[in-house]
Coordinates of C-alpha atoms in Angstrom, one line a residue:
M22 CA 37.7 17.1 -115.0
Y23 CA 40.0 17.5 -112.1
S24 CA 41.7 20.4 -113.8
M25 CA 38.4 22.1 -114.5
R26 CA 37.4 21.7 -110.8
V27 CA 40.7 23.2 -109.7
Q28 CA 40.1 26.2 -112.0
F29 CA 36.6 26.6 -110.7
M30 CA 37.8 26.6 -107.1
L31 CA 40.5 29.1 -107.8
C32 CA 38.1 31.4 -109.6
R33 CA 35.6 31.2 -106.7
G34 CA 38.4 32.0 -104.3
V35 CA 39.5 35.0 -106.3
C36 CA 35.9 36.3 -106.5
T37 CA 35.5 35.8 -102.7
V38 CA 38.7 37.8 -102.0
I39 CA 37.5 40.6 -104.4
A40 CA 34.1 40.7 -102.7
V41 CA 35.6 40.9 -99.2
A42 CA 38.1 43.5 -100.2
T43 CA 35.3 45.6 -101.8
V44 CA 33.2 45.4 -98.6
M45 CA 36.2 46.3 -96.5
S46 CA 37.1 49.2 -98.8
I47 CA 33.6 50.6 -98.6
S48 CA 33.5 50.2 -94.9
H49 CA 36.7 52.2 -94.5
I50 CA 36.1 55.0 -97.0
G51 CA 32.3 55.2 -96.8
Y52 CA 30.7 56.7 -99.8
E53 CA 33.8 57.5 -101.8
V54 CA 34.0 54.2 -103.8
Y55 CA 30.5 54.7 -105.2
R56 CA 30.5 58.4 -105.7
D57 CA 31.1 58.1 -109.5
K58 CA 28.6 55.3 -110.2
I59 CA 25.4 57.3 -110.1
K60 CA 23.2 56.8 -113.2
P61 CA 20.0 58.8 -113.1
L62 CA 16.9 56.9 -114.1
V63 CA 15.6 59.7 -116.2
L64 CA 17.0 62.9 -117.6
D65 CA 14.1 64.9 -116.2
P66 CA 14.1 64.7 -112.4
H67 CA 10.4 65.5 -112.2
C68 CA 9.4 62.3 -114.2
Q69 CA 9.7 60.3 -111.0
Q70 CA 8.1 57.1 -112.2
A71 CA 9.2 54.6 -114.8
L72 CA 6.4 52.8 -116.6
R73 CA 6.9 49.4 -114.9
D74 CA 4.7 46.9 -113.2
A75 CA 2.7 48.0 -110.2
P76 CA 4.3 47.6 -106.8
G77 CA 4.2 44.3 -105.1
D78 CA 2.4 43.4 -101.9
A79 CA 3.6 45.3 -98.8
P80 CA 3.5 44.7 -95.1
V81 CA 0.5 45.9 -93.2
V82 CA 1.0 49.0 -91.1
E83 CA 0.0 49.3 -87.5
E84 CA -3.6 50.5 -87.0
Y85 CA -3.8 53.9 -85.4
N86 CA -5.4 54.0 -82.0
P87 CA -6.2 57.5 -80.7
N88 CA -6.4 56.3 -77.1
I89 CA -2.8 55.3 -77.4
H90 CA -1.4 58.0 -79.6
N91 CA -3.3 61.0 -78.3
A92 CA -0.8 63.5 -76.8
T93 CA -2.2 66.6 -75.3
V94 CA 0.9 67.3 -73.3
S95 CA 4.5 67.6 -74.4
P96 CA 6.0 64.1 -74.9
N97 CA 9.5 63.3 -73.8
Q98 CA 12.2 62.2 -76.3
S99 CA 12.2 58.7 -75.0
S100 CA 8.6 58.2 -76.3
E101 CA 8.9 60.1 -79.6
I102 CA 8.8 58.1 -82.8
R103 CA 11.9 58.6 -85.0
H104 CA 11.5 56.0 -87.8
I105 CA 9.4 57.7 -90.5
A106 CA 8.7 57.4 -94.2
F107 CA 7.0 60.2 -96.1
L108 CA 5.7 59.9 -99.7
K109 CA 6.5 63.4 -101.1
A110 CA 3.8 64.1 -103.7
H111 CA 4.4 66.9 -106.2
K112 CA 2.9 70.3 -105.5
C113 CA 1.1 69.2 -102.3
A114 CA 3.0 71.3 -99.7
S115 CA 5.4 68.4 -99.5
S116 CA 8.5 70.6 -99.4
T117 CA 7.2 72.2 -96.2
M118 CA 6.7 68.7 -94.8
M119 CA 10.2 67.8 -95.9
N120 CA 11.6 70.7 -94.0
I121 CA 9.8 69.5 -90.8
F122 CA 11.3 66.1 -91.1
Y123 CA 14.8 67.4 -91.9
R124 CA 14.8 69.7 -88.9
F125 CA 13.6 66.9 -86.6
G126 CA 16.2 64.4 -87.8
N127 CA 19.0 67.0 -88.1
K128 CA 18.5 68.0 -84.5
R129 CA 18.9 64.4 -83.3
N130 CA 21.6 63.3 -85.8
L131 CA 19.4 60.7 -87.4
N132 CA 20.2 59.0 -90.7
F133 CA 18.2 59.9 -93.8
V134 CA 17.9 57.9 -97.0
L135 CA 19.7 60.2 -99.4
P136 CA 20.9 60.1 -103.0
F137 CA 24.6 60.8 -103.7
K138 CA 23.5 63.7 -106.0
G139 CA 20.4 65.7 -106.5
T140 CA 17.2 65.2 -104.4
Y141 CA 15.4 62.3 -106.0
L142 CA 15.7 58.7 -104.6
D143 CA 16.2 55.8 -106.9
M144 CA 15.3 52.7 -104.7
R145 CA 16.2 50.1 -107.3
D146 CA 18.5 47.2 -106.6
Q147 CA 21.7 48.8 -105.3
R148 CA 24.0 45.9 -106.3
D149 CA 24.1 47.0 -109.9
H150 CA 22.9 50.6 -109.5
V151 CA 24.3 52.3 -106.4
T152 CA 22.7 55.7 -105.9
L153 CA 22.0 55.9 -102.2
I154 CA 24.5 57.0 -99.5
P155 CA 24.7 54.1 -97.0
P156 CA 24.2 54.8 -93.3
D157 CA 27.3 54.7 -91.1
M158 CA 28.6 51.4 -89.8
E159 CA 27.0 51.7 -86.4
S160 CA 23.4 52.3 -87.5
G161 CA 20.7 52.0 -90.2
Y162 CA 18.3 54.4 -91.9
D163 CA 15.8 56.4 -89.8
I164 CA 13.9 58.7 -92.1
L165 CA 12.9 58.8 -95.8
C166 CA 11.3 61.9 -97.0
N167 CA 12.8 62.8 -100.4
H168 CA 11.0 62.5 -103.7
L169 CA 11.0 59.0 -105.2
H170 CA 11.6 58.1 -108.8
Q171 CA 9.0 55.3 -108.2
Y172 CA 6.9 54.5 -105.2
N173 CA 7.0 50.9 -104.1
H174 CA 6.2 50.3 -100.5
Q175 CA 7.8 46.8 -100.4
V176 CA 11.1 48.2 -101.6
I177 CA 11.0 51.2 -99.2
A178 CA 10.2 48.9 -96.2
G179 CA 13.4 46.9 -97.0
F180 CA 15.5 50.0 -96.2
L181 CA 13.7 51.1 -93.0
P182 CA 13.1 49.5 -89.5
S183 CA 10.0 47.4 -89.0
D184 CA 8.5 50.0 -86.7
T185 CA 8.5 52.8 -89.3
V186 CA 5.5 55.0 -89.4
Y187 CA 4.3 55.8 -93.0
F188 CA 2.9 59.1 -94.1
A189 CA 1.8 60.7 -97.5
I190 CA 0.1 63.8 -98.6
V191 CA -2.6 64.8 -101.0
R192 CA -4.1 68.1 -102.2
E193 CA -7.4 69.1 -103.8
P194 CA -6.8 67.9 -107.4
F195 CA -7.8 70.9 -109.4
Q196 CA -5.9 73.3 -107.2
R197 CA -2.9 71.0 -107.4
M198 CA -3.2 70.8 -111.2
Y199 CA -3.4 74.6 -111.4
S200 CA -0.3 75.0 -109.1
A201 CA 1.7 72.4 -111.0
F202 CA 0.9 74.0 -114.4
H203 CA 2.2 77.4 -113.3
F204 CA 5.2 76.0 -111.4
Y205 CA 6.5 73.7 -114.2
R206 CA 5.7 76.3 -116.9
N207 CA 7.0 79.5 -115.2
V208 CA 9.8 78.1 -112.9
Y209 CA 11.0 74.9 -114.6
H210 CA 10.1 76.0 -118.1
F211 CA 8.9 72.6 -119.3
K212 CA 9.0 72.7 -123.1
E213 CA 5.5 71.3 -123.7
L214 CA 4.0 73.8 -121.2
M215 CA 5.9 76.7 -122.6
E216 CA 4.4 76.0 -126.0
I217 CA 0.9 76.6 -124.7
K218 CA 0.1 80.2 -125.7
G219 CA -2.8 82.7 -125.3
P220 CA -3.7 85.5 -122.9
D221 CA -4.2 82.9 -120.2
P222 CA -2.2 79.8 -121.0
F223 CA -4.0 77.7 -118.3
E224 CA -7.3 78.5 -119.9
T225 CA -5.8 77.5 -123.2
Y226 CA -4.8 74.2 -121.6
I227 CA -8.1 73.3 -120.0
N228 CA -10.0 74.0 -123.2
D229 CA -8.0 71.3 -125.0
P230 CA -5.8 69.4 -122.4
G231 CA -5.5 66.4 -124.7
A232 CA -3.3 68.3 -127.1
Y233 CA -0.7 68.9 -124.4
E234 CA -1.0 65.6 -122.7
L235 CA -0.3 63.6 -125.8
K236 CA 3.0 65.4 -126.1
A237 CA 3.9 65.2 -122.4
G238 CA 3.2 61.5 -121.8
G239 CA 5.0 60.2 -118.7
L240 CA 6.5 63.6 -118.1
S241 CA 3.1 65.2 -117.4
Q242 CA 2.7 67.0 -114.1
T243 CA -1.0 67.6 -114.7
N244 CA -2.4 64.2 -115.8
N245 CA -3.5 62.5 -112.5
K246 CA -0.1 63.1 -111.1
M247 CA -0.9 62.3 -107.5
A248 CA -2.1 58.8 -108.6
R249 CA 1.3 58.3 -110.3
D250 CA 3.1 59.6 -107.3
F251 CA 1.3 56.9 -105.3
G252 CA 2.6 54.2 -107.5
F253 CA -0.3 53.7 -110.0
P254 CA 1.1 53.1 -113.5
L255 CA 0.3 55.4 -116.4
R256 CA -0.7 52.4 -118.6
D257 CA -3.6 51.6 -116.3
Y258 CA -5.1 55.1 -116.1
K259 CA -8.3 54.0 -117.8
N260 CA -8.8 51.0 -115.5
V261 CA -10.9 52.3 -112.6
Y262 CA -11.3 48.8 -111.1
K263 CA -7.5 48.5 -110.8
F264 CA -7.3 51.9 -109.2
K265 CA -9.9 51.0 -106.6
E266 CA -7.9 47.9 -105.8
H267 CA -4.8 50.1 -105.6
L268 CA -6.6 52.3 -103.0
K269 CA -7.3 49.3 -100.8
K270 CA -3.6 48.5 -101.0
L271 CA -2.6 52.1 -100.1
D272 CA -4.9 51.9 -97.0
K273 CA -2.7 49.1 -95.7
E274 CA 0.6 50.9 -96.5
F275 CA 0.1 54.3 -94.8
N276 CA -0.6 55.2 -91.2
L277 CA -1.8 58.6 -92.2
V278 CA -2.3 60.5 -95.4
I279 CA -2.0 64.2 -94.7
I280 CA -4.5 66.6 -96.4
A281 CA -2.7 69.7 -97.6
D282 CA -5.9 71.7 -97.6
L283 CA -6.3 70.9 -93.8
F284 CA -2.6 71.4 -93.1
Y285 CA -2.8 72.6 -89.5
E286 CA -5.2 69.7 -88.5
S287 CA -2.9 67.3 -90.4
I288 CA 0.3 68.5 -88.6
V289 CA -1.3 68.3 -85.2
L290 CA -2.6 64.8 -85.9
M291 CA 0.8 63.8 -87.1
R292 CA 2.3 65.2 -83.9
R293 CA 0.0 63.1 -81.8
I294 CA 0.8 60.0 -83.7
L295 CA 4.6 60.6 -83.5
K296 CA 4.5 61.9 -79.9
W297 CA 6.7 64.9 -80.9
P298 CA 7.3 68.1 -79.1
M299 CA 5.3 71.0 -80.6
D300 CA 8.3 73.1 -81.5
D301 CA 9.3 70.3 -84.0
I302 CA 6.2 70.8 -86.1
L303 CA 6.5 74.6 -86.6
F304 CA 6.8 75.5 -90.2
L305 CA 7.2 78.3 -92.8
K306 CA 5.7 77.8 -96.2
I307 CA 8.5 76.4 -98.4
N308 CA 8.5 76.4 -102.3
A309 CA 5.2 78.2 -102.4
H310 CA 4.8 80.4 -105.6
S311 CA 2.5 83.3 -106.0
H312 CA -0.1 83.1 -108.7
K313 CA -3.8 84.2 -108.9
T314 CA -6.4 82.1 -107.1
I315 CA -8.8 80.2 -109.3
T316 CA -11.9 78.3 -108.5
M317 CA -14.0 76.2 -110.8
K318 CA -17.3 74.7 -109.6
N319 CA -18.0 72.8 -112.8
I320 CA -15.0 71.0 -114.3
P321 CA -15.2 70.9 -118.1
D322 CA -15.8 67.5 -119.6
Q323 CA -12.6 67.5 -121.5
L324 CA -10.6 68.0 -118.3
K325 CA -12.3 65.4 -116.2
P326 CA -10.2 62.4 -117.4
Y327 CA -7.0 64.1 -116.3
L328 CA -8.4 64.6 -112.8
A329 CA -10.5 61.5 -112.4
L330 CA -8.0 59.2 -110.5
D331 CA -6.7 62.1 -108.4
N332 CA -10.2 63.0 -107.4
M333 CA -10.8 59.4 -106.3
L334 CA -7.6 59.3 -104.4
Y335 CA -8.3 62.7 -102.7
D336 CA -11.9 62.0 -101.8
H337 CA -10.9 58.6 -100.4
F338 CA -8.2 59.9 -98.0
L339 CA -10.1 63.1 -97.2
S340 CA -13.0 60.9 -95.9
K341 CA -10.7 58.7 -93.9
F342 CA -9.0 61.8 -92.5
K343 CA -12.2 63.3 -91.3
E344 CA -13.1 60.0 -89.6
R345 CA -9.8 60.1 -87.8
I346 CA -10.3 63.6 -86.6
A347 CA -13.7 62.7 -85.2
L348 CA -11.9 60.2 -82.9
E349 CA -9.5 62.7 -81.5
G350 CA -11.8 64.1 -78.9
P351 CA -12.9 67.7 -77.8
T352 CA -9.3 68.9 -77.2
F353 CA -8.2 68.5 -80.8
G354 CA -9.7 71.6 -82.1
D355 CA -8.3 73.7 -79.2
E356 CA -4.8 72.2 -80.0
V357 CA -5.1 73.1 -83.7
D358 CA -6.2 76.7 -82.8
Y359 CA -3.3 77.1 -80.4
F360 CA -0.7 75.6 -82.8
Q361 CA -1.9 77.9 -85.5
S362 CA -1.5 80.9 -83.2
I363 CA 2.1 80.1 -82.2
N364 CA 3.0 79.2 -85.8
T365 CA 1.8 82.6 -86.9
K366 CA 3.8 84.3 -84.2
T367 CA 6.9 82.2 -85.3
T368 CA 6.4 83.2 -88.9
E369 CA 6.1 86.9 -88.0
F370 CA 9.2 86.7 -85.8
C371 CA 11.3 85.0 -88.5
Q372 CA 10.2 87.4 -91.2
R373 CA 10.5 90.6 -89.2
N374 CA 13.7 92.7 -89.1
T375 CA 14.3 93.0 -85.4
T376 CA 17.1 92.9 -82.8
D377 CA 15.2 90.3 -80.8
K378 CA 17.3 87.1 -80.7
Q379 CA 14.6 84.7 -79.7
L380 CA 10.9 84.2 -79.2
T381 CA 9.8 82.3 -76.1
F382 CA 6.7 80.2 -75.6
R383 CA 6.0 79.3 -72.0
A384 CA 5.0 75.9 -70.8
N385 CA 1.3 75.0 -71.0
D386 CA -0.9 71.9 -71.6
W387 CA 0.5 71.4 -75.0
H388 CA 4.2 71.8 -74.6
D389 CA 7.1 72.6 -72.3
T390 CA 8.8 76.0 -72.5
F391 CA 10.8 76.4 -75.7
D392 CA 12.6 79.2 -77.6
V393 CA 12.6 80.0 -81.3
T394 CA 16.0 81.5 -82.2
R395 CA 17.4 83.2 -85.3
D396 CA 19.2 79.9 -86.1
D397 CA 15.9 78.1 -85.9
C398 CA 14.5 80.7 -88.4
D399 CA 17.3 80.0 -90.8
L400 CA 16.4 76.3 -90.8
L401 CA 12.7 76.9 -90.9
S402 CA 13.2 78.9 -94.1
L403 CA 15.8 76.7 -95.7
H404 CA 14.6 75.4 -99.1
E405 CA 14.9 71.8 -100.2
V406 CA 18.1 71.7 -102.2
P407 CA 20.3 73.6 -99.6
F408 CA 18.8 71.5 -96.8
V409 CA 19.5 68.3 -98.7
N410 CA 23.1 69.4 -99.2
L411 CA 23.5 70.3 -95.5
I412 CA 22.2 66.9 -94.4
R413 CA 24.3 65.1 -97.1
T414 CA 27.5 66.9 -96.0
K415 CA 27.0 65.9 -92.4
H416 CA 26.2 62.3 -93.4
K417 CA 29.3 62.0 -95.6
E418 CA 31.5 63.3 -92.8
R419 CA 30.0 60.7 -90.4
L420 CA 30.9 58.0 -93.0
R421 CA 34.4 59.2 -93.2
R422 CA 34.7 58.8 -89.4
L423 CA 32.8 55.6 -88.9
G424 CA 32.7 53.8 -92.2
A425 CA 29.7 52.6 -94.1
N426 CA 27.1 50.0 -93.2
V427 CA 27.4 48.0 -96.5
T428 CA 24.5 45.7 -95.8
F429 CA 22.4 48.5 -97.4
L430 CA 24.5 48.3 -100.6
F431 CA 24.4 44.5 -101.3

């Protein structure tokens, strides 16, 4: 018995030494130790949700108060909110939103939750499946805005500060479906979508969507995809009661769900909530692909099941959004109109071949004087992958200098 006890103590001591050495090693060399341990959850990066149990209970977010958050003048940097989580839903103008968050954080040297490779975040237990670059030893994470393999608010909250403000985005479901169909067929060449033939492949699809959806399964980008992006499992798609309960849960998890179809109003409302300067919300359309516009007043019966949950999700948050806008007061519409005008001027400046080096906007009720430079244009037009690589390179260099905060790895 004594011999066994001695062996146990020796073994525990060796394990402790190994654990301490591992932590010290990571602290000194940052991300290098874990660089080769990345194991993607799925082969296809666009299948962002595994078919697991629904997310657990999550903390309640702070209720938005327009009397507190309303910002009709330019806020200063001491008051701006920097801890942000954004649920990046597919084909909902989310790449444009991501560019806004990346520019804001990059300008202030904030820490993003980033994967070692690629653009998708796997937020599973990092002890056995290290995929995230840790923050530097002197700080924690500030912003999360990349696509998630699986949305789980409780897991995300474990990586971010308690005062984080949570955003998401939705888009009119039929338009989102139409955009996704063409994007994943014509750009990503999804095999199942490429097999849909005819003079108008989308028309072929909507005439018999079940034929395709049976093949696509969890990889589908057209079957109630927003609902799945918001964490609702595929196996429960026919359970409307469960989805209504899921909506109640989402109400508690997000401070604001942005409406892609009311993008300018959404961005201005977000600016007021976050108390950001107006130049930080300027944008150019990112990852937008041209295809013909289509409208459909009467959705065919055979297509309705594949839009049902997304319609419920969209209608729910659209209604809440309009209620929020009504509380913003008479100056809100003026601010939206003004922002749209300067964003249009910025777009024209950035896309025009000219020798002008900057575009200046003079101080007024909405902002202090600021310039848009050619360097700003480069960042405004930077697409997702190169921007992720830019941020990741800066982050890795910071880890080499400061070491890693390993509390986010164990």
